[in-house]
Tab-separated table of C-alpha atoms in Angstrom:
chain	number	residue	atom	x	y	z
J	1	MET	CA	-153.071	171.645	-136.131
J	2	GLY	CA	-154.960	174.638	-134.787
J	3	PHE	CA	-153.006	174.432	-131.622
J	4	THR	CA	-152.002	178.374	-130.824
J	5	SER	CA	-149.583	177.358	-127.588
J	6	VAL	CA	-148.657	174.619	-125.258
J	7	GLU	CA	-151.364	175.342	-122.597
J	8	GLU	CA	-153.917	175.373	-124.877
J	9	ILE	CA	-152.240	172.102	-125.603
J	10	LYS	CA	-152.420	171.187	-121.719
J	11	THR	CA	-155.984	172.558	-121.711
J	12	ARG	CA	-157.207	170.645	-124.654
J	13	ALA	CA	-155.690	167.045	-122.096
J	14	LYS	CA	-157.333	168.036	-119.429
J	15	ALA	CA	-160.446	168.460	-120.747
J	16	GLU	CA	-160.684	165.712	-122.762
J	17	ASP	CA	-159.667	163.503	-119.891
J	18	CYS	CA	-156.503	162.435	-121.726
J	19	GLN	CA	-152.814	162.266	-122.077
J	20	LEU	CA	-150.316	164.785	-123.666
J	21	TRP	CA	-149.979	163.385	-126.644
J	22	GLU	CA	-154.160	162.072	-126.996
J	23	ALA	CA	-154.463	165.549	-127.354
J	24	ILE	CA	-152.336	166.220	-130.122
J	25	LEU	CA	-153.882	163.219	-131.585
J	26	HIS	CA	-157.231	164.308	-131.586
J	27	ASP	CA	-156.377	167.570	-132.975
J	28	ASP	CA	-154.722	166.254	-136.261
J	29	MET	CA	-158.021	163.971	-136.512
J	30	THR	CA	-160.541	166.107	-136.692
J	31	GLU	CA	-158.300	167.990	-138.644
J	32	ARG	CA	-157.783	165.451	-141.868
J	33	GLN	CA	-160.573	164.234	-141.186
J	34	VAL	CA	-159.426	160.785	-140.552
J	35	ASP	CA	-159.683	157.799	-137.559
J	36	ARG	CA	-157.343	157.017	-134.936
J	37	LEU	CA	-155.887	154.103	-137.260
J	38	GLU	CA	-155.052	156.180	-139.861
J	39	SER	CA	-153.483	159.130	-137.769
J	40	ILE	CA	-151.515	156.338	-135.996
J	41	GLY	CA	-150.808	154.854	-139.336
J	42	LYS	CA	-149.396	157.819	-140.767
J	43	MET	CA	-147.393	159.264	-137.662
J	44	SER	CA	-146.001	155.082	-137.371
J	45	SER	CA	-145.213	155.559	-142.038
J	46	MET	CA	-143.306	158.910	-140.862
J	47	TYR	CA	-141.003	157.399	-137.936
J	48	LEU	CA	-140.504	154.110	-140.109
J	49	ALA	CA	-138.884	156.460	-142.991
J	50	MET	CA	-136.841	157.865	-140.214
J	51	LYS	CA	-135.793	154.810	-139.411
J	52	GLU	CA	-134.696	153.362	-142.883
J	53	ALA	CA	-133.415	156.744	-144.497
J	54	ASN	CA	-130.356	155.935	-140.854
J	55	GLU	CA	-129.971	152.544	-141.659
J	56	SER	CA	-129.816	153.134	-145.722
J	57	TYR	CA	-126.849	155.847	-144.944
J	58	ASP	CA	-123.682	155.844	-147.862
J	59	LYS	CA	-120.336	156.615	-146.320
J	60	ASP	CA	-118.766	156.583	-149.888
J	61	LEU	CA	-121.818	158.746	-150.913
J	62	ARG	CA	-120.933	162.462	-151.648
J	63	SER	CA	-123.029	165.457	-152.394
J	64	ARG	CA	-123.222	167.642	-155.815
J	65	SER	CA	-121.156	170.215	-154.387
J	66	GLY	CA	-118.616	167.955	-152.793
J	67	LEU	CA	-118.847	169.616	-149.429
J	68	SER	CA	-120.715	166.983	-147.582
J	69	GLY	CA	-120.626	162.967	-147.179
J	70	GLY	CA	-118.513	160.690	-145.003
J	71	ASP	CA	-119.229	162.099	-142.019
J	72	GLY	CA	-121.072	160.736	-139.929
J	73	GLU	CA	-119.354	156.721	-140.921
J	74	LYS	CA	-116.102	158.565	-139.458
J	75	MET	CA	-117.787	159.700	-136.196
J	76	MET	CA	-119.211	156.359	-136.020
J	77	GLU	CA	-115.678	154.799	-136.332
J	78	GLU	CA	-114.622	156.921	-133.313
J	79	VAL	CA	-117.386	155.500	-130.650
J	80	ARG	CA	-117.046	152.070	-131.552
J	81	LYS	CA	-112.879	152.910	-130.534
J	82	MET	CA	-113.815	154.573	-127.325
J	83	GLN	CA	-112.258	157.769	-128.584
J	84	ASN	CA	-115.283	160.473	-128.009
J	85	LEU	CA	-115.354	162.088	-124.998
J	86	THR	CA	-119.088	162.089	-124.834
J	87	GLY	CA	-119.841	158.345	-124.378
J	88	GLU	CA	-121.065	155.593	-126.683
J	89	PHE	CA	-124.959	157.022	-126.373
J	90	VAL	CA	-124.129	161.056	-127.664
J	91	GLY	CA	-121.908	160.025	-128.984
J	92	THR	CA	-124.278	157.719	-131.741
J	93	VAL	CA	-126.416	160.465	-131.542
J	94	MET	CA	-123.776	162.882	-133.121
J	95	ALA	CA	-123.141	160.009	-135.764
J	96	ASN	CA	-126.858	159.062	-136.868
J	97	ALA	CA	-127.437	163.447	-136.815
J	98	LEU	CA	-124.696	163.824	-139.559
J	99	LYS	CA	-125.646	160.782	-141.228
J	100	MET	CA	-129.496	162.349	-141.960
J	101	GLY	CA	-128.053	165.720	-143.193
J	102	GLU	CA	-125.513	164.125	-145.587
J	103	SER	CA	-128.392	162.529	-146.478
J	104	ASN	CA	-130.463	165.061	-147.412
J	105	ALA	CA	-127.405	166.532	-148.741
J	106	CYS	CA	-126.971	163.809	-151.146
J	107	MET	CA	-130.579	163.667	-152.148
J	108	LYS	CA	-131.494	160.118	-150.684
J	109	ARG	CA	-134.904	160.381	-148.284
J	110	ILE	CA	-135.578	162.108	-145.531
J	111	VAL	CA	-138.510	163.895	-143.284
J	112	ALA	CA	-138.623	167.333	-142.802
J	113	ALA	CA	-138.706	167.633	-138.681
J	114	PRO	CA	-139.910	170.227	-139.465
J	115	THR	CA	-136.969	171.643	-142.349
J	116	ALA	CA	-134.963	169.289	-144.475
J	117	GLY	CA	-132.324	171.668	-143.749
J	118	ALA	CA	-132.669	170.199	-139.755
J	119	CYS	CA	-133.877	166.592	-140.963
J	120	GLY	CA	-131.060	165.128	-138.309
J	121	VAL	CA	-132.241	166.302	-134.957
J	122	LEU	CA	-135.438	164.904	-133.807
J	123	PRO	CA	-134.267	161.169	-135.631
J	124	ALA	CA	-131.106	161.408	-134.089
J	125	VAL	CA	-132.187	161.737	-130.679
J	126	LEU	CA	-135.078	159.721	-130.754
J	127	ILE	CA	-134.569	156.030	-133.003
J	128	THR	CA	-130.962	156.087	-130.659
J	129	TYR	CA	-133.017	156.443	-127.679
J	130	GLU	CA	-135.375	153.794	-129.024
J	131	GLN	CA	-132.136	151.341	-129.635
J	132	PHE	CA	-129.938	151.777	-126.434
J	133	TYR	CA	-133.210	151.696	-124.252
J	134	LYS	CA	-135.399	148.646	-126.174
J	135	ILE	CA	-138.850	151.378	-125.708
J	136	PRO	CA	-141.541	150.016	-127.439
J	137	GLU	CA	-142.331	151.592	-130.600
J	138	ALA	CA	-145.112	152.642	-129.737
J	139	LYS	CA	-144.126	154.680	-126.822
J	140	MET	CA	-141.918	156.279	-129.418
J	141	LEU	CA	-144.875	157.209	-131.601
J	142	GLU	CA	-146.559	158.982	-129.029
J	143	GLY	CA	-143.205	161.121	-128.435
J	144	MET	CA	-143.729	162.384	-132.021
J	145	TYR	CA	-147.244	162.972	-131.325
J	146	ILE	CA	-145.350	165.755	-128.679
J	147	ALA	CA	-142.436	167.141	-131.307
J	148	ALA	CA	-145.655	167.534	-133.715
J	149	GLY	CA	-147.561	169.702	-131.557
J	150	VAL	CA	-144.828	171.137	-130.361
J	151	GLY	CA	-143.708	172.126	-134.218
J	152	GLN	CA	-147.048	173.483	-134.655
J	153	VAL	CA	-147.105	175.619	-132.052
J	154	ILE	CA	-143.864	177.277	-133.364
J	155	ALA	CA	-145.079	177.559	-136.798
J	156	GLU	CA	-147.771	179.515	-135.482
J	157	ARG	CA	-146.375	181.881	-132.847
J	158	ALA	CA	-142.971	182.096	-134.425
J	159	CYS	CA	-142.126	180.314	-137.752
J	160	ILE	CA	-139.679	177.140	-138.279
J	161	ALA	CA	-137.640	178.776	-141.877
J	162	GLY	CA	-134.626	180.182	-141.759
J	163	ALA	CA	-135.608	182.130	-144.622
J	164	GLN	CA	-137.944	183.993	-142.066
J	165	GLY	CA	-136.490	183.330	-138.891
J	166	GLY	CA	-132.872	182.036	-139.066
J	167	CYS	CA	-131.232	179.117	-138.283
J	168	GLN	CA	-132.692	179.192	-134.794
J	169	ALA	CA	-136.463	179.289	-136.553
J	170	GLU	CA	-134.890	175.434	-137.778
J	171	ILE	CA	-132.192	173.842	-135.708
J	172	GLY	CA	-133.857	175.782	-132.962
J	173	SER	CA	-137.337	174.126	-133.909
J	174	ALA	CA	-135.961	170.740	-134.583
J	175	SER	CA	-133.786	171.172	-130.870
J	176	CYS	CA	-136.860	171.658	-129.167
J	177	MET	CA	-139.730	169.426	-130.563
J	178	ALA	CA	-136.629	166.592	-129.677
J	179	ALA	CA	-136.197	167.761	-126.242
J	180	ALA	CA	-140.159	167.545	-125.665
J	181	ALA	CA	-140.734	164.241	-127.136
J	182	ILE	CA	-137.636	162.217	-125.725
J	183	THR	CA	-139.088	164.006	-122.168
J	184	TYR	CA	-142.141	162.657	-122.989
J	185	ILE	CA	-140.902	158.917	-123.668
J	186	ARG	CA	-138.687	159.476	-120.783
J	187	GLY	CA	-141.697	159.620	-118.376
J	188	GLY	CA	-141.366	163.559	-117.294
J	189	SER	CA	-144.229	165.059	-116.956
J	190	THR	CA	-146.263	167.708	-118.837
J	191	LYS	CA	-144.469	170.275	-116.684
J	192	GLN	CA	-140.989	169.063	-117.179
J	193	VAL	CA	-141.809	168.165	-120.535
J	194	PHE	CA	-142.666	171.609	-122.265
J	195	ASP	CA	-139.377	173.053	-119.806
J	196	ALA	CA	-137.180	170.657	-121.730
J	197	GLY	CA	-138.272	172.391	-124.798
J	198	ALA	CA	-137.958	175.547	-123.688
J	199	PHE	CA	-134.533	174.896	-122.263
J	200	ALA	CA	-133.538	173.917	-126.178
J	201	LEU	CA	-135.199	176.751	-128.012
J	202	LYS	CA	-133.670	179.241	-125.565
J	203	SER	CA	-130.059	177.057	-126.277
J	204	LEU	CA	-130.234	178.325	-129.613
J	205	LEU	CA	-131.644	181.634	-129.930
J	206	GLY	CA	-130.247	184.416	-132.663
J	207	LEU	CA	-128.434	181.139	-134.808
J	208	VAL	CA	-128.555	182.777	-137.448
J	209	CYS	CA	-129.069	181.244	-141.408
J	210	ASP	CA	-125.455	181.453	-143.019
J	211	PRO	CA	-125.364	178.571	-145.327
J	212	LEU	CA	-121.905	178.524	-147.297
J	213	GLY	CA	-122.742	179.837	-150.783
J	214	GLY	CA	-126.370	178.659	-150.681
J	215	LEU	CA	-126.412	175.356	-150.021
J	216	VAL	CA	-127.622	173.503	-146.662
J	217	GLU	CA	-124.595	171.495	-145.933
J	218	VAL	CA	-122.135	173.875	-144.204
J	219	PRO	CA	-122.798	174.610	-141.238
J	220	CYS	CA	-126.373	172.883	-141.399
J	221	ILE	CA	-125.350	169.927	-141.378
J	222	LYS	CA	-123.160	170.014	-138.240
J	223	ARG	CA	-125.620	171.998	-136.278
J	224	ASN	CA	-128.104	169.434	-136.016
J	225	VAL	CA	-124.967	167.853	-133.839
J	226	ILE	CA	-125.665	170.981	-131.853
J	227	GLY	CA	-129.522	170.487	-131.981
J	228	SER	CA	-129.520	167.180	-131.453
J	229	VAL	CA	-127.224	167.216	-127.827
J	230	ASN	CA	-128.888	170.145	-126.805
J	231	ALA	CA	-131.726	168.668	-126.600
J	232	ILE	CA	-130.495	165.738	-124.244
J	233	THR	CA	-128.780	168.255	-122.147
J	234	ALA	CA	-132.121	170.304	-122.111
J	235	SER	CA	-134.106	166.921	-121.385
J	236	ASP	CA	-131.771	165.734	-119.052
J	237	MET	CA	-132.388	169.332	-117.244
J	238	ALA	CA	-135.588	168.982	-116.643
J	239	MET	CA	-135.525	165.414	-115.634
J	240	ALA	CA	-133.279	166.952	-112.990
J	241	GLU	CA	-136.699	168.827	-111.674
J	242	ILE	CA	-134.928	172.435	-112.886
J	243	GLU	CA	-137.359	174.732	-113.692
J	244	SER	CA	-137.313	176.893	-116.910
J	245	LYS	CA	-137.619	180.805	-115.770
J	246	VAL	CA	-139.227	181.341	-118.484
J	247	PRO	CA	-142.452	179.154	-120.013
J	248	LEU	CA	-142.178	177.440	-123.723
J	249	ASP	CA	-144.494	179.692	-125.001
J	250	GLU	CA	-143.106	182.681	-124.148
J	251	VAL	CA	-139.642	181.704	-125.339
J	252	ILE	CA	-141.279	181.193	-128.972
J	253	ASP	CA	-142.638	184.433	-128.949
J	254	ALA	CA	-139.121	185.703	-128.157
J	255	MET	CA	-137.462	183.524	-130.504
J	256	ALA	CA	-140.095	185.472	-132.761
J	257	GLU	CA	-139.037	188.881	-131.866
J	258	VAL	CA	-135.789	188.043	-132.884
J	259	GLY	CA	-136.044	186.510	-135.818
J	260	ASP	CA	-137.877	189.557	-136.763
J	261	LEU	CA	-134.573	191.689	-135.515
J	262	LEU	CA	-132.566	189.681	-137.543
J	263	PRO	CA	-131.733	191.518	-141.041
J	264	CYS	CA	-131.340	190.391	-144.074
J	265	SER	CA	-128.088	189.105	-144.130
J	266	LEU	CA	-128.319	186.881	-141.033
J	267	LYS	CA	-131.126	184.516	-142.671
J	268	GLU	CA	-131.701	182.497	-146.051
J	269	THR	CA	-133.051	184.947	-147.904
J	270	SER	CA	-129.735	186.715	-148.499
J	271	GLN	CA	-127.516	183.528	-150.163
J	272	ALA	CA	-128.872	184.985	-153.025
J	273	GLY	CA	-126.660	187.394	-152.709
J	274	LEU	CA	-123.659	185.489	-150.658
J	275	ALA	CA	-123.806	183.300	-153.821
J	276	GLN	CA	-121.704	185.751	-155.167
J	277	THR	CA	-119.533	186.600	-153.262
J	278	GLU	CA	-115.616	183.988	-153.957
J	279	THR	CA	-116.571	181.841	-151.899
J	280	GLY	CA	-120.501	181.262	-152.541
J	281	LYS	CA	-119.018	180.872	-156.242
J	282	LYS	CA	-116.310	178.303	-156.041
J	283	TYR	CA	-119.221	176.282	-154.104
J	284	MET	CA	-122.219	176.825	-156.087
J	285	PRO	CA	-123.229	174.300	-158.085
J	286	GLU	CA	-123.451	174.568	-161.905
J	287	SER	CA	-126.560	175.153	-163.365
């Protein structure tokens, strides 16, 4: 995709007299030289992979380090017992985010959205919403295009890698993508879609990348939960017509600046050094 700003997406949609998601679809068709059906088919296959990863979760599987596994089922059990404060929908989102992150740590198939470390945010929000509110899959795919367009802009204007921008670039970006996507699916206006993305990303600015032992497990998997719930609250604020005082493009630029200012020790690039600490040695896998 070739968008360098969300303003450009809005302008393209207006110029082509099409919906927001279609402007992103058309750009994908042009860049990859594919027709409409092939582009939608590719997006459908990724959404299906998310669903399959969620459905194939194994509560008994543990990662090689022993740091992760089984927590998704624990969360889901709390929801079944109705003991969680957040209610059934948000509780299920939390459980699904954990499941996806644990599946990644256990080397199962996931969809990087935008990265493997943040793979639980977008599917947890979208899949759960589809299940609870019986949304047609075609509409969910439109939301996937919105997420893809926002993710492209973030990658262009800032970054999506923890090694470059800290965890704000991974969980923050994923939360922003999910907030924009779910707001679109809920019928939000163009302004509400991008205000939701702005709320979500602003809430996670400055989040550092500090995985225990250099592994994308602790605290990474639980941060997928935070990113998912953050996306939902951002969407709710936007749908209530609360406006972001800072446009999403400027929030993304701020994230890039914050990432540049973060010391190397607070980025994923520092984890080779972290692995030499006593805590790091304890959890580093044998070669």
